[in-house]
PDB file of N, CA, C and O in Angstrom:
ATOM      1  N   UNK A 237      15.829  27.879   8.358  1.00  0.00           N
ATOM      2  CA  UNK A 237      14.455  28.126   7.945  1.00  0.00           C
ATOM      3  C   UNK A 237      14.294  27.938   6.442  1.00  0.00           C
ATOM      4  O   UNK A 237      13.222  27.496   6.028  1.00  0.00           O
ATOM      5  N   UNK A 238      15.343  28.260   5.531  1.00  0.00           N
ATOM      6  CA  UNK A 238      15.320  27.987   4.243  1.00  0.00           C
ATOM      7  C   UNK A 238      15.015  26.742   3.880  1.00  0.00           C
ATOM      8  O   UNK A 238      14.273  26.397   2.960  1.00  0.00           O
ATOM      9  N   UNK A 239      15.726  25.946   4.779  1.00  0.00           N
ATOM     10  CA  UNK A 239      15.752  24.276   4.478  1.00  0.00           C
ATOM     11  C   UNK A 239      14.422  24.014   4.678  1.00  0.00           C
ATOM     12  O   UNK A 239      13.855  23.196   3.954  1.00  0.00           O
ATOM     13  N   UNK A 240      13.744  24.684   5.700  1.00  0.00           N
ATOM     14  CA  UNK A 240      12.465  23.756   5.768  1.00  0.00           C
ATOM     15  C   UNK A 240      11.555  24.765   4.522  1.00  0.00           C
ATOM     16  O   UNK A 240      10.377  24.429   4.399  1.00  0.00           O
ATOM     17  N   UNK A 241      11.808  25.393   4.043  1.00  0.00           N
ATOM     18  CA  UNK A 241      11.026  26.297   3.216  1.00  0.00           C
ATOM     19  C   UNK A 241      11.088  25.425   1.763  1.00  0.00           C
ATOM     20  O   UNK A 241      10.144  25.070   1.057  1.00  0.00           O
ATOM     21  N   UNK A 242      12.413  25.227   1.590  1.00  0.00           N
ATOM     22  CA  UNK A 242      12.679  24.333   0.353  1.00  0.00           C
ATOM     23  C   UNK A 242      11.823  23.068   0.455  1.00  0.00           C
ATOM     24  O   UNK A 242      10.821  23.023  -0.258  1.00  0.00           O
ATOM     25  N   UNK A 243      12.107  22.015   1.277  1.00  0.00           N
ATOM     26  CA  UNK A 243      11.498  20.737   1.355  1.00  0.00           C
ATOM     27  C   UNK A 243       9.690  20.872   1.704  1.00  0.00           C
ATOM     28  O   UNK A 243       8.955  19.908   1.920  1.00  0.00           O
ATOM     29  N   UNK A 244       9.305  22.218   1.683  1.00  0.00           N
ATOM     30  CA  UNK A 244       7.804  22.082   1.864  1.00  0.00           C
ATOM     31  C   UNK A 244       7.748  22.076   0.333  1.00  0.00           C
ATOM     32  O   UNK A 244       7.231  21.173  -0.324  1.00  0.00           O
ATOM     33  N   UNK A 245       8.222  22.967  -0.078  1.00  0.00           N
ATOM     34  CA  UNK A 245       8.272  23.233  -1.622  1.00  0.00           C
ATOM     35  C   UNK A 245       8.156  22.290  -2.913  1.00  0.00           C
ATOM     36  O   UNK A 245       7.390  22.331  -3.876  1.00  0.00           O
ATOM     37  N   UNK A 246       9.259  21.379  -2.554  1.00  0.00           N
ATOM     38  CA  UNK A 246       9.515  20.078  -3.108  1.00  0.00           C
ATOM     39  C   UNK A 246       8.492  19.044  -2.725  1.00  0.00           C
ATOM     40  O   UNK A 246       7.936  18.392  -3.609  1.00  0.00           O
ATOM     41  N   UNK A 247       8.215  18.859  -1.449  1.00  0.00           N
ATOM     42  CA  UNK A 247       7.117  17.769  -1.057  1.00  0.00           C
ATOM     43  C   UNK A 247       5.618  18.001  -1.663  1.00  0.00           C
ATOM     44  O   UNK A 247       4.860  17.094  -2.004  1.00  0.00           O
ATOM     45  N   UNK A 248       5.245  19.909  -1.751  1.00  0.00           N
ATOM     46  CA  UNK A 248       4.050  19.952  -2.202  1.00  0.00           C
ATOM     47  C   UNK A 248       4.151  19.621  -4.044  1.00  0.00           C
ATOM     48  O   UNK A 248       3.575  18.781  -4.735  1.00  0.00           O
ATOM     49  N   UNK A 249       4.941  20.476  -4.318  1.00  0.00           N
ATOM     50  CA  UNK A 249       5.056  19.997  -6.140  1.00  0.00           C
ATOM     51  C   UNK A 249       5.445  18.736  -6.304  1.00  0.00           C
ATOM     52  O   UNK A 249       5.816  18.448  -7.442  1.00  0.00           O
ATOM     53  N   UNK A 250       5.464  18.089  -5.679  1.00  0.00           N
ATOM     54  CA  UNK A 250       5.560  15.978  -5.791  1.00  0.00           C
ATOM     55  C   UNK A 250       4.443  15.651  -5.810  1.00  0.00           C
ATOM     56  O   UNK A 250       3.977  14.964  -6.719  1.00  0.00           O
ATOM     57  N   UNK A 251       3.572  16.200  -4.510  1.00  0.00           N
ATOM     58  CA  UNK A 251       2.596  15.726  -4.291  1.00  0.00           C
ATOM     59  C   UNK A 251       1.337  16.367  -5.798  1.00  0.00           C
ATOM     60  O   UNK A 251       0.486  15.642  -6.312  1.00  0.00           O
ATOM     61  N   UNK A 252       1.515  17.366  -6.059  1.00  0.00           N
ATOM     62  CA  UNK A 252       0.582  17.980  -6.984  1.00  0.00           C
ATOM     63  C   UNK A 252       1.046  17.358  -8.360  1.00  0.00           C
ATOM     64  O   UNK A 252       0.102  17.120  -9.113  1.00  0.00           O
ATOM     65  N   UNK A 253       2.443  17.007  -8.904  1.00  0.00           N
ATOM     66  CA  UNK A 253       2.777  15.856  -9.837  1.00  0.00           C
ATOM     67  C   UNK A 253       1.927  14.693  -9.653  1.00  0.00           C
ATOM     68  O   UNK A 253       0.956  14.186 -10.214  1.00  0.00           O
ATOM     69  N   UNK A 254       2.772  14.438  -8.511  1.00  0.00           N
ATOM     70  CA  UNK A 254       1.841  12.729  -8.371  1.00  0.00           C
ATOM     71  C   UNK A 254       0.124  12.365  -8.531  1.00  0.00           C
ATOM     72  O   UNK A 254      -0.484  11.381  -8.952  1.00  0.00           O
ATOM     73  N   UNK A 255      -0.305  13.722  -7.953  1.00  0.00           N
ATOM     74  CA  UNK A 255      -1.610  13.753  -8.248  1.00  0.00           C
ATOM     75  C   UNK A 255      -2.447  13.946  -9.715  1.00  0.00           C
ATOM     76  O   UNK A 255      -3.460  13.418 -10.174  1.00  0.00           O
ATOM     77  N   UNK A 256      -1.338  15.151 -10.296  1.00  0.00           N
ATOM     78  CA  UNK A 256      -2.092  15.209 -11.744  1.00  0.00           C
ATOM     79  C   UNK A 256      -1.913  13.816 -12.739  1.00  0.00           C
ATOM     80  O   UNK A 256      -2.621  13.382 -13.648  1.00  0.00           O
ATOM     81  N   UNK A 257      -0.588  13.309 -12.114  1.00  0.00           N
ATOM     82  CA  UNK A 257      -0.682  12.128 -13.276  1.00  0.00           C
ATOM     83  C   UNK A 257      -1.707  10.847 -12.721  1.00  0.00           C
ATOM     84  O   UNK A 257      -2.106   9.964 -13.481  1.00  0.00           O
ATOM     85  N   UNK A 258      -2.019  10.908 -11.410  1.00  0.00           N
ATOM     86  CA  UNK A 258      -3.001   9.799 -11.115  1.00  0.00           C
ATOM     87  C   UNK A 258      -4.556  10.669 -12.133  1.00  0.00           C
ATOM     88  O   UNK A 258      -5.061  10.208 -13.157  1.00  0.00           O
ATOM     89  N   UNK A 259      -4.841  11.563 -11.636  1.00  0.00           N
ATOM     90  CA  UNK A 259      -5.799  11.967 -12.679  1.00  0.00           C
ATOM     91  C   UNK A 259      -5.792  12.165 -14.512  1.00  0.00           C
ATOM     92  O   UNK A 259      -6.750  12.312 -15.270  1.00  0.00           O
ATOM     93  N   UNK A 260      -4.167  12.089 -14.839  1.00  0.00           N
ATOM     94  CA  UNK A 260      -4.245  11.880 -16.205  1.00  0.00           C
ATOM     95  C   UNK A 260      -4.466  10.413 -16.355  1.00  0.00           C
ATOM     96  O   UNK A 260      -4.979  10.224 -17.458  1.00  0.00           O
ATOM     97  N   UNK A 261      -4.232   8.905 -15.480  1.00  0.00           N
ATOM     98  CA  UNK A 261      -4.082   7.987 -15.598  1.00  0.00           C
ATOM     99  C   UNK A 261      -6.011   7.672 -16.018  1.00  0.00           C
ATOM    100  O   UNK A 261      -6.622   7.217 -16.985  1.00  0.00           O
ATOM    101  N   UNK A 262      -6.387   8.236 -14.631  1.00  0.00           N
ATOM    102  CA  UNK A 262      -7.812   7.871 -14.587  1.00  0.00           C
ATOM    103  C   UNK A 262      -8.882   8.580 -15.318  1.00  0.00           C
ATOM    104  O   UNK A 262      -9.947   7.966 -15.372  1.00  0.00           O
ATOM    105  N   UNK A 263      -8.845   9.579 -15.815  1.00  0.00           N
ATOM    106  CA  UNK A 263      -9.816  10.404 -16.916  1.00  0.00           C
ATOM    107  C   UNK A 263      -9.991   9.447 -17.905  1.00  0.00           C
ATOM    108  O   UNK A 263     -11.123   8.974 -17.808  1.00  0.00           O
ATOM    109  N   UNK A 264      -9.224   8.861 -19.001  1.00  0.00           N
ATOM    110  CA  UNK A 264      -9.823   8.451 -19.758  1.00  0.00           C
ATOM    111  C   UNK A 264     -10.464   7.017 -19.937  1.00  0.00           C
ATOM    112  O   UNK A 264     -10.723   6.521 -21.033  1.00  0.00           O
ATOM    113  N   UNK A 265     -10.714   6.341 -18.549  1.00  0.00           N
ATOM    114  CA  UNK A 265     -11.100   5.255 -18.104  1.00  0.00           C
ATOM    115  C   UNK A 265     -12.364   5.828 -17.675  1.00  0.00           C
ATOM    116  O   UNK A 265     -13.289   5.404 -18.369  1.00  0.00           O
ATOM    117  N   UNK A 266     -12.873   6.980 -16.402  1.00  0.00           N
ATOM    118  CA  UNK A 266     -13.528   7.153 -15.707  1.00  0.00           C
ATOM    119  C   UNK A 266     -14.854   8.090 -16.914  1.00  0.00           C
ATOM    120  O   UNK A 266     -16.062   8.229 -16.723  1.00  0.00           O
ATOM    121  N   UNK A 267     -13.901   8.632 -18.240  1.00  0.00           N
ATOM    122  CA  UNK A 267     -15.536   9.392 -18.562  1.00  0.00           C
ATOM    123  C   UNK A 267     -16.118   8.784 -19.944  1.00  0.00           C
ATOM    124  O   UNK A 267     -17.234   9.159 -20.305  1.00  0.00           O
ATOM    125  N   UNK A 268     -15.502   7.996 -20.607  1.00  0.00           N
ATOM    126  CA  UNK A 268     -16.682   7.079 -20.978  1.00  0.00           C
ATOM    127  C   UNK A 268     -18.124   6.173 -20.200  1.00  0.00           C
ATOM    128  O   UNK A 268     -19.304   6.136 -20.548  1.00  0.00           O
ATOM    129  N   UNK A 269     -17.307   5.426 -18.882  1.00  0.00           N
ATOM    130  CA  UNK A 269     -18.050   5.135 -17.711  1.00  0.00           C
ATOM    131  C   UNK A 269     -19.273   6.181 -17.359  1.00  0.00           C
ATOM    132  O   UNK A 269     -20.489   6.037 -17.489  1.00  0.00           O
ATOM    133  N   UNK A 270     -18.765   6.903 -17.037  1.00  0.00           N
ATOM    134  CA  UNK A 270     -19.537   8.489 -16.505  1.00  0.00           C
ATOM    135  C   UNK A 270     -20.677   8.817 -17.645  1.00  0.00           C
ATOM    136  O   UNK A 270     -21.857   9.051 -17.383  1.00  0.00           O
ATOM    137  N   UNK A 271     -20.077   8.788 -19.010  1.00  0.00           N
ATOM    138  CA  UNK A 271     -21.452   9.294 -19.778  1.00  0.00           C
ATOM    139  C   UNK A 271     -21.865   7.946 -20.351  1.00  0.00           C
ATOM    140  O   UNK A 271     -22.623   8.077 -21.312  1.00  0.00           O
ATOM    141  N   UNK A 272     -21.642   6.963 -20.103  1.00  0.00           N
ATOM    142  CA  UNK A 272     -22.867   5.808 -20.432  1.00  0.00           C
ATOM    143  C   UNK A 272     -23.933   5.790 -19.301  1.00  0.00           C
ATOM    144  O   UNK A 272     -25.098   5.504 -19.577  1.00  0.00           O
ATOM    145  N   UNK A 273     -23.460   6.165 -17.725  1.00  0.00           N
ATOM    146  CA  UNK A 273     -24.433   6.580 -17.098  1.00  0.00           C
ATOM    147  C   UNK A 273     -25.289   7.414 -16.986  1.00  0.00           C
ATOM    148  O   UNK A 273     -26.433   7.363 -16.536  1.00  0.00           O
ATOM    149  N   UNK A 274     -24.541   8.409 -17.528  1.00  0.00           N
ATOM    150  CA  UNK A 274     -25.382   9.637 -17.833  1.00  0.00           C
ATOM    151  C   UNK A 274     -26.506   9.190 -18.441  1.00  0.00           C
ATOM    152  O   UNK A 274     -27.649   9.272 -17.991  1.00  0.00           O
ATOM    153  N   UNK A 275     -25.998   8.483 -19.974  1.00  0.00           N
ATOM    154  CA  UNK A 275     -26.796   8.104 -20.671  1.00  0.00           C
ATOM    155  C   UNK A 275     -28.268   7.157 -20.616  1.00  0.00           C
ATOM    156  O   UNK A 275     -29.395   7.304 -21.089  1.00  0.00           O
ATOM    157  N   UNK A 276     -27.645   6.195 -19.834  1.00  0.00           N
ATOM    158  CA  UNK A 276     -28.773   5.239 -18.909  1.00  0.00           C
ATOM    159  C   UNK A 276     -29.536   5.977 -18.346  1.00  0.00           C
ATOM    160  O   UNK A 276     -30.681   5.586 -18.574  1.00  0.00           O
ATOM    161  N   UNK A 277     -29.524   7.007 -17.611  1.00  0.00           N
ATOM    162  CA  UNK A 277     -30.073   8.176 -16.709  1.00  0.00           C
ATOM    163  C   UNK A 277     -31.279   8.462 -17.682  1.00  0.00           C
ATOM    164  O   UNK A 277     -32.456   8.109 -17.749  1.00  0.00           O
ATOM    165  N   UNK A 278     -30.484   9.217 -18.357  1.00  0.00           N
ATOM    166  CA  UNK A 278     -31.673  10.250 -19.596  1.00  0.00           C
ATOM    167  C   UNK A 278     -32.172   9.383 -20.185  1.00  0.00           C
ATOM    168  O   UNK A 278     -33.084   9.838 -20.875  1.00  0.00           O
ATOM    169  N   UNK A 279     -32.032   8.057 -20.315  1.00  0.00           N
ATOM    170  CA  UNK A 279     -33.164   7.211 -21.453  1.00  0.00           C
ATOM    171  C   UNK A 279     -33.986   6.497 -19.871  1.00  0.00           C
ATOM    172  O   UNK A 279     -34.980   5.807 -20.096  1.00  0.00           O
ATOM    173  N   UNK A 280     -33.771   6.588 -19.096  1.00  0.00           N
ATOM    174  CA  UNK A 280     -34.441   6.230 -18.287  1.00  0.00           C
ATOM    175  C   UNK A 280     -35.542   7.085 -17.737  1.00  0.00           C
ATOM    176  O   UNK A 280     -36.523   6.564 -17.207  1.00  0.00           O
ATOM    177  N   UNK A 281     -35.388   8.588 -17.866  1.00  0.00           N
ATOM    178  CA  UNK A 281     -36.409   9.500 -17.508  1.00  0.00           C
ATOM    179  C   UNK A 281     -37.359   9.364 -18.506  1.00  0.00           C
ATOM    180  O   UNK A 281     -38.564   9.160 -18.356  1.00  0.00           O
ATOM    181  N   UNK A 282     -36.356   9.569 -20.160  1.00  0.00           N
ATOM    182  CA  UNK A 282     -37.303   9.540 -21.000  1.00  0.00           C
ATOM    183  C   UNK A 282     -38.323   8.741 -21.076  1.00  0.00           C
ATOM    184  O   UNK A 282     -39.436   9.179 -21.365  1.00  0.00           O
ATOM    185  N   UNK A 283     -38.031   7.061 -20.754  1.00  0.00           N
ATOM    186  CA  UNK A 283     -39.076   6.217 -21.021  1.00  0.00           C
ATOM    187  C   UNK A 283     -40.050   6.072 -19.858  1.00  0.00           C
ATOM    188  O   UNK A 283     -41.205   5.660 -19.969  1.00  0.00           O
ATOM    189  N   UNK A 284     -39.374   6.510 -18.575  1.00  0.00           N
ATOM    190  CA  UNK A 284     -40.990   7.017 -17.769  1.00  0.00           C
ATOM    191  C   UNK A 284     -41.966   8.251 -18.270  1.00  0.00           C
ATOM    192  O   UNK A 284     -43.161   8.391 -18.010  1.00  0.00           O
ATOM    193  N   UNK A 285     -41.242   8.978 -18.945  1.00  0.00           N
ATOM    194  CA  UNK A 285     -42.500  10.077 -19.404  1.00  0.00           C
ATOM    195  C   UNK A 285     -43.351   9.369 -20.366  1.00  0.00           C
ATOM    196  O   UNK A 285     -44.479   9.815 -20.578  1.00  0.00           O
ATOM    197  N   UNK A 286     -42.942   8.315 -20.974  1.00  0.00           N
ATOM    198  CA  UNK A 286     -43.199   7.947 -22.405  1.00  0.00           C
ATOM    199  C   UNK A 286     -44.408   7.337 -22.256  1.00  0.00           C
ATOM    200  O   UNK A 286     -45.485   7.512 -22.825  1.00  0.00           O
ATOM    201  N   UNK A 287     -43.877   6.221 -20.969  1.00  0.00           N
ATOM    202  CA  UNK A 287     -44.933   5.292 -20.660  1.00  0.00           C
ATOM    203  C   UNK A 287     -45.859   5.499 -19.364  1.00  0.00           C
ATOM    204  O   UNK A 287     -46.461   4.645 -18.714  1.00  0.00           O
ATOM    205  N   UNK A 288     -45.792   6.873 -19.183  1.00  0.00           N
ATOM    206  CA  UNK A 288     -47.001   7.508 -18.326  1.00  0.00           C
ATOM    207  C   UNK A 288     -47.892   7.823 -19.155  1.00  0.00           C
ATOM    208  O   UNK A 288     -48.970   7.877 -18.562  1.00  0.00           O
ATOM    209  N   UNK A 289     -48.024   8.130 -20.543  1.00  0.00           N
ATOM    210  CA  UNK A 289     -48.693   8.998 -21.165  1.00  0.00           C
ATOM    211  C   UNK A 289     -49.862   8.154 -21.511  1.00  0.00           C
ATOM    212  O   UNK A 289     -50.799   8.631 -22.150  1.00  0.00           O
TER     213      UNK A 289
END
């Protein structure tokens, strides 16, 4: 029972490694992306209020 206690152990902290470094890989690609949309967003509301008026 130990054995399988160990290898859950090991398989989940691989898996939670492997995962944080795919998310350290992709953060600093994904949030410049993210707030130029943002950005597009908010100048896009803005200039419908602008040009309702």
């Amino acid at each position: 029972m130990e054995a399988v206690t160990t290898a859950l152990t090991t398989g989940i902290s691989t898996i939670a490694s492997d995962a944080m470094s795919a998310i350290g890989a992709v953060i600093p690609v994904a949030l410049p992306i993210m707030g130029a949309i943002a950005v597009v967003g908010i100048g896009i509301k803005i200039f419908k209020k602008v040009a309702t008026k």
